[in-house]
Short mmCIF file of C-alpha atoms in Angstrom, two decimals:
data_model
loop_
_atom_site.label_atom_id
_atom_site.label_comp_id
_atom_site.label_asym_id
_atom_site.label_seq_id
_atom_site.Cartn_x
_atom_site.Cartn_y
_atom_site.Cartn_z
CA UNK A 1 16.55 42.10 37.44
CA UNK A 2 19.05 40.29 39.69
CA UNK A 3 17.67 37.17 41.36
CA UNK A 4 20.03 35.83 44.01
CA UNK A 5 20.56 32.18 44.87
CA UNK A 6 20.00 33.00 48.55
CA UNK A 7 16.60 34.46 47.72
CA UNK A 8 15.61 31.28 45.90
CA UNK A 9 16.69 29.18 48.90
CA UNK A 10 14.51 31.33 51.12
CA UNK A 11 11.60 31.06 48.68
CA UNK A 12 11.86 27.24 48.58
CA UNK A 13 12.02 27.09 52.38
CA UNK A 14 8.83 29.14 52.74
CA UNK A 15 7.11 27.09 50.02
CA UNK A 16 8.03 23.86 51.83
CA UNK A 17 7.01 25.00 55.31
CA UNK A 18 4.17 27.35 54.32
CA UNK A 19 5.28 29.46 57.27
CA UNK A 20 7.73 32.39 57.33
CA UNK A 21 8.87 31.91 60.92
CA UNK A 22 9.39 28.16 60.51
CA UNK A 23 11.29 28.71 57.26
CA UNK A 24 13.56 31.25 58.97
CA UNK A 25 14.29 28.79 61.79
CA UNK A 26 14.98 26.04 59.26
CA UNK A 27 17.66 27.96 57.39
CA UNK A 28 19.05 29.79 60.41
CA UNK A 29 18.12 33.43 59.75
CA UNK A 30 15.81 35.91 61.42
CA UNK A 31 12.23 36.12 60.21
CA UNK A 32 12.53 39.83 59.25
CA UNK A 33 15.63 39.08 57.13
CA UNK A 34 13.84 36.26 55.34
CA UNK A 35 10.73 38.36 54.73
CA UNK A 36 12.88 41.20 53.36
CA UNK A 37 14.57 38.88 50.87
CA UNK A 38 11.24 37.41 49.76
CA UNK A 39 9.86 40.93 49.20
CA UNK A 40 13.00 41.81 47.22
CA UNK A 41 12.57 38.68 45.07
CA UNK A 42 8.93 39.55 44.42
CA UNK A 43 9.93 43.10 43.48
CA UNK A 44 12.58 41.82 41.06
CA UNK A 45 10.14 39.39 39.46
CA UNK A 46 7.27 41.85 39.42
CA UNK A 47 4.83 39.38 40.95
CA UNK A 48 3.68 38.24 44.36
CA UNK A 49 4.78 34.70 45.15
CA UNK A 50 2.73 34.09 48.29
CA UNK A 51 -0.68 35.05 49.57
CA UNK A 52 -0.44 35.90 53.23
CA UNK A 53 -3.46 35.51 55.46
CA UNK A 54 -3.62 35.16 59.21
CA UNK A 55 -1.99 31.86 60.15
CA UNK A 56 -1.62 30.65 56.55
CA UNK A 57 0.75 31.07 53.59
CA UNK A 58 -0.11 29.82 50.11
CA UNK A 59 1.64 29.99 46.74
CA UNK A 60 0.22 32.30 44.10
CA UNK A 61 0.13 31.11 40.46
CA UNK A 62 3.46 32.90 39.97
CA UNK A 63 4.87 31.08 43.00
CA UNK A 64 3.63 27.74 41.68
CA UNK A 65 5.39 28.42 38.37
CA UNK A 66 8.64 29.47 40.04
CA UNK A 67 8.88 26.61 42.56
CA UNK A 68 10.12 23.78 40.30
CA UNK A 69 12.61 26.14 38.63
CA UNK A 70 13.86 27.37 42.00
CA UNK A 71 14.28 23.81 43.27
CA UNK A 72 16.34 22.92 40.19
CA UNK A 73 18.57 26.00 40.51
CA UNK A 74 19.23 25.38 44.21
CA UNK A 75 19.97 21.69 43.58
CA UNK A 76 22.30 22.56 40.68
CA UNK A 77 24.16 25.04 42.89
CA UNK A 78 24.59 22.41 45.60
CA UNK A 79 25.79 19.89 43.02
CA UNK A 80 28.30 22.43 41.68
CA UNK A 81 29.67 22.89 45.20
CA UNK A 82 30.02 19.14 45.56
CA UNK A 83 31.78 18.79 42.20
CA UNK A 84 34.30 21.48 43.11
CA UNK A 85 34.98 19.67 46.36
CA UNK A 86 35.40 16.47 44.35
CA UNK A 87 38.26 18.13 42.49
CA UNK A 88 39.91 18.94 45.78
CA UNK A 89 39.27 15.39 47.01
CA UNK A 90 40.18 14.54 50.58
CA UNK A 91 43.27 16.72 50.76
CA UNK A 92 41.14 19.48 52.24
CA UNK A 93 37.50 20.41 52.62
CA UNK A 94 34.69 20.26 55.11
CA UNK A 95 32.19 17.66 56.21
CA UNK A 96 28.98 18.80 57.89
CA UNK A 97 27.79 15.78 59.85
CA UNK A 98 24.61 15.50 61.90
CA UNK A 99 24.02 13.01 64.68
CA UNK A 100 21.81 12.42 67.67
CA UNK A 101 23.59 13.05 70.99
CA UNK A 102 23.45 9.38 72.03
CA UNK A 103 25.00 8.21 68.76
CA UNK A 104 27.69 10.90 68.91
CA UNK A 105 28.90 9.55 72.24
CA UNK A 106 28.37 5.83 71.79
CA UNK A 107 29.13 5.33 68.10
CA UNK A 108 30.72 8.29 66.37
CA UNK A 109 33.51 9.14 68.81
CA UNK A 110 35.78 6.17 67.89
CA UNK A 111 34.75 6.39 64.22
CA UNK A 112 35.69 10.06 64.00
CA UNK A 113 39.03 9.31 65.66
CA UNK A 114 39.84 6.92 62.82
CA UNK A 115 38.53 9.35 60.24
CA UNK A 116 40.58 12.25 61.56
CA UNK A 117 43.73 10.12 61.53
CA UNK A 118 43.13 9.10 57.91
CA UNK A 119 42.00 12.51 56.62
CA UNK A 120 43.55 15.13 58.91
CA UNK A 121 42.85 18.10 56.59
CA UNK A 122 39.10 17.55 56.36
CA UNK A 123 37.38 19.95 58.75
CA UNK A 124 34.58 18.24 60.65
CA UNK A 125 31.54 20.19 61.75
CA UNK A 126 29.22 18.17 63.99
CA UNK A 127 25.63 19.14 64.68
CA UNK A 128 23.83 17.30 67.47
CA UNK A 129 20.05 17.22 67.57
CA UNK A 130 17.07 14.92 67.45
CA UNK A 131 16.54 12.95 64.23
CA UNK A 132 13.52 15.04 63.19
CA UNK A 133 15.58 18.23 63.43
CA UNK A 134 18.47 16.63 61.54
CA UNK A 135 16.16 15.58 58.72
CA UNK A 136 14.94 19.16 58.32
CA UNK A 137 18.52 20.44 58.19
CA UNK A 138 19.51 17.82 55.62
CA UNK A 139 16.58 18.79 53.40
CA UNK A 140 17.53 22.47 53.75
CA UNK A 141 21.10 21.72 52.61
CA UNK A 142 22.66 22.61 55.97
CA UNK A 143 24.22 19.15 56.43
CA UNK A 144 26.08 16.83 54.06
CA UNK A 145 25.38 13.61 55.93
CA UNK A 146 23.56 12.59 59.09
CA UNK A 147 23.30 9.57 61.36
CA UNK A 148 19.61 9.39 62.18
CA UNK A 149 17.04 7.06 63.70
CA UNK A 150 14.52 5.87 61.14
CA UNK A 151 10.94 6.64 62.24
CA UNK A 152 8.26 4.04 61.74
CA UNK A 153 6.33 6.40 59.49
CA UNK A 154 9.26 6.74 57.06
CA UNK A 155 11.58 9.62 56.27
CA UNK A 156 11.33 12.58 53.92
CA UNK A 157 11.21 11.31 50.30
CA UNK A 158 13.89 13.81 49.29
CA UNK A 159 16.43 11.86 51.38
CA UNK A 160 18.26 8.65 50.66
CA UNK A 161 18.76 6.48 53.76
CA UNK A 162 21.01 3.48 54.36
CA UNK A 163 20.24 1.42 57.51
CA UNK A 164 23.47 0.50 59.30
CA UNK A 165 22.42 -1.07 62.60
CA UNK A 166 19.46 -2.13 64.73
CA UNK A 167 19.54 -1.43 68.44
CA UNK A 168 17.21 -2.64 71.17
CA UNK A 169 15.84 -0.28 73.79
CA UNK A 170 16.28 -1.16 77.46
CA UNK A 171 14.72 0.15 80.65
CA UNK A 172 17.12 2.29 82.69
CA UNK A 173 16.43 2.81 86.39
CA UNK A 174 18.40 4.07 89.36
CA UNK A 175 20.28 1.60 91.55
CA UNK A 176 19.11 3.68 94.51
CA UNK A 177 15.45 2.88 93.75
CA UNK A 178 13.49 -0.42 93.74
CA UNK A 179 13.76 -2.30 90.42
CA UNK A 180 10.90 -1.76 87.95
CA UNK A 181 10.28 -5.54 87.87
CA UNK A 182 11.20 -8.64 89.83
CA UNK A 183 11.68 -10.58 86.60
CA UNK A 184 14.83 -10.77 84.42
CA UNK A 185 12.97 -8.91 81.67
CA UNK A 186 10.49 -6.06 81.85
CA UNK A 187 7.09 -6.19 80.20
CA UNK A 188 5.99 -2.85 78.78
CA UNK A 189 2.74 -3.14 80.75
CA UNK A 190 4.79 -2.93 83.98
CA UNK A 191 5.58 0.68 83.10
CA UNK A 192 1.92 1.62 83.52
CA UNK A 193 2.41 2.78 87.12
CA UNK A 194 6.04 3.84 86.80
CA UNK A 195 6.93 7.56 86.63
CA UNK A 196 8.95 8.04 83.46
CA UNK A 197 11.66 10.48 82.43
CA UNK A 198 10.78 11.52 78.90
CA UNK A 199 12.81 13.04 76.08
CA UNK A 200 11.86 16.35 74.53
CA UNK A 201 9.68 16.65 71.45
CA UNK A 202 11.71 16.05 68.29
CA UNK A 203 13.33 12.87 69.65
CA UNK A 204 12.27 9.68 67.92
CA UNK A 205 12.97 7.91 71.23
CA UNK A 206 10.06 9.84 72.69
CA UNK A 207 7.78 8.74 69.86
CA UNK A 208 8.96 5.11 70.17
CA UNK A 209 8.36 5.06 73.92
CA UNK A 210 4.90 6.58 73.71
CA UNK A 211 3.94 4.25 70.84
CA UNK A 212 5.10 1.15 72.77
CA UNK A 213 3.08 2.17 75.82
CA UNK A 214 -0.01 2.94 73.78
CA UNK A 215 0.23 -0.44 72.03
CA UNK A 216 0.25 -1.96 75.52
CA UNK A 217 -2.95 -0.08 76.32
CA UNK A 218 -1.88 2.88 78.44
CA UNK A 219 -0.48 6.40 78.30
CA UNK A 220 2.84 6.87 80.16
CA UNK A 221 3.03 9.04 83.28
CA UNK A 222 5.82 11.62 83.16
CA UNK A 223 7.88 12.49 86.22
CA UNK A 224 9.84 14.97 84.10
CA UNK A 225 10.04 15.56 80.38
CA UNK A 226 11.88 17.70 77.86
CA UNK A 227 15.47 16.53 78.32
CA UNK A 228 18.31 15.62 75.99
CA UNK A 229 20.01 12.23 76.38
CA UNK A 230 22.56 13.25 79.03
CA UNK A 231 19.89 15.01 81.09
CA UNK A 232 17.49 12.07 80.84
CA UNK A 233 20.12 9.62 82.07
CA UNK A 234 21.15 11.97 84.90
CA UNK A 235 17.52 12.34 86.00
CA UNK A 236 17.12 8.56 85.99
CA UNK A 237 20.32 8.15 88.02
CA UNK A 238 18.90 10.63 90.53
CA UNK A 239 15.84 8.42 90.97
CA UNK A 240 13.26 10.69 89.35
CA UNK A 241 11.88 7.87 87.21
CA UNK A 242 12.70 5.24 84.61
CA UNK A 243 13.34 5.66 80.88
CA UNK A 244 13.50 3.55 77.75
CA UNK A 245 16.90 4.23 76.23
CA UNK A 246 19.20 2.72 73.57
CA UNK A 247 21.57 -0.05 74.62
CA UNK A 248 24.68 1.87 73.53
CA UNK A 249 23.71 5.00 75.45
CA UNK A 250 23.96 3.29 78.85
CA UNK A 251 27.27 1.47 78.38
CA UNK A 252 29.53 2.28 81.35
CA UNK A 253 26.78 3.99 83.39
CA UNK A 254 27.54 2.31 86.73
CA UNK A 255 24.76 4.14 88.62
CA UNK A 256 22.06 2.71 86.39
CA UNK A 257 20.23 -0.60 86.50
CA UNK A 258 19.67 -1.93 82.98
CA UNK A 259 16.67 -4.22 82.43
CA UNK A 260 16.04 -5.81 79.01
CA UNK A 261 12.53 -5.67 77.61
CA UNK A 262 10.45 -8.81 77.20
CA UNK A 263 8.94 -9.57 73.82
CA UNK A 264 7.70 -7.80 71.88
CA UNK A 265 10.95 -5.88 72.25
CA UNK A 266 11.32 -2.27 71.13
CA UNK A 267 14.03 -1.49 68.60
CA UNK A 268 15.33 1.48 66.73
CA UNK A 269 17.04 1.39 63.34
CA UNK A 270 19.99 3.72 62.80
CA UNK A 271 20.73 4.92 59.27
CA UNK A 272 22.97 7.22 57.28
CA UNK A 273 21.03 9.85 55.34
CA UNK A 274 21.78 12.42 52.66
CA UNK A 275 19.85 14.34 50.03
CA UNK A 276 18.92 12.36 46.93
CA UNK A 277 19.58 15.22 44.54
CA UNK A 278 23.12 15.95 45.74
CA UNK A 279 25.94 13.45 45.19
CA UNK A 280 27.86 12.87 48.46
CA UNK A 281 31.37 14.31 48.49
CA UNK A 282 34.55 12.25 48.76
CA UNK A 283 34.67 13.29 52.41
CA UNK A 284 31.13 12.05 53.07
CA UNK A 285 31.73 8.75 51.28
CA UNK A 286 34.94 8.22 53.22
CA UNK A 287 33.09 8.79 56.50
CA UNK A 288 30.50 6.20 55.47
CA UNK A 289 33.21 3.66 54.65
CA UNK A 290 35.00 4.34 57.95
CA UNK A 291 31.78 3.88 59.92
CA UNK A 292 30.82 0.61 58.20
CA UNK A 293 34.33 -0.78 58.64
CA UNK A 294 34.20 0.05 62.35
CA UNK A 295 30.85 -1.72 62.78
CA UNK A 296 32.09 -4.80 60.91
CA UNK A 297 35.20 -5.04 63.10
CA UNK A 298 33.24 -4.39 66.31
CA UNK A 299 30.79 -7.16 65.44
CA UNK A 300 33.62 -9.58 64.63
CA UNK A 301 35.32 -8.87 67.97
CA UNK A 302 32.01 -8.83 69.91
CA UNK A 303 32.74 -5.38 71.30
CA UNK A 304 29.27 -3.95 70.57
CA UNK A 305 26.82 -3.83 73.51
CA UNK A 306 24.17 -6.55 73.73
CA UNK A 307 21.18 -5.79 71.53
CA UNK A 308 23.18 -3.91 68.88
CA UNK A 309 23.29 -5.64 65.48
CA UNK A 310 24.96 -4.20 62.37
CA UNK A 311 22.79 -4.48 59.24
#
């Protein structure tokens, strides 16, 4: 019997998602490949691990017994990888960093410039996605560190998060269109009759916008939805509607009108996140230190946009 580490990773992914297709998407393989490896694992163990019924996957008693052992083996393998990289230190290596698109442009670009100058032999791999997607990839071990937006409902308990800044949302509208309010600040209720450009599902900005509108007693009207940050801002510039966006994301956008929100304002908290059961590498810790040093200096020199406060 030869049980492979890859098979255990696939087994844990299916156990966590209770769905073969979702597990395959999570770890970046095709569903047939994942199913084949699970069948091979079951054949090696001589027991079925899942009961498969239409639309549902459940662990068998054998699967329940294997799951904690599989989790420990996968975590130990990830820790071993980290410890080997620790021996190498920062002379070489790789850092898999996740970030939302808006934070990549507004925050990480100057930080990564500093980091690359200090540690030129560390290979950086950047993955851009919404925070919810990044959390899934962190949990699956596909990222070492991620800059995410903390949701109000809390993050996955398997992650450790460190809040680093709080950022206010503002209303972005096109200079070619009438302003969304005649006042210096916009009340959320004034968005009731405004067509809105909305982010795609998986963006915490979408959830924050919808929640703010619902607290104000209405459901937003979408002019267009489903975009990433750059697309949303371009659609707003074109006059398709307004959007609630982070302060940093609109810095330098000369075709946009930026209107602060009246109280109660809407904020988002940005945090660094990594898996609790895997010690961050030297490379990851150095990135954290570089980022925090940048925020401290930017706050001291007042170079951060209004509404952005380091924590």
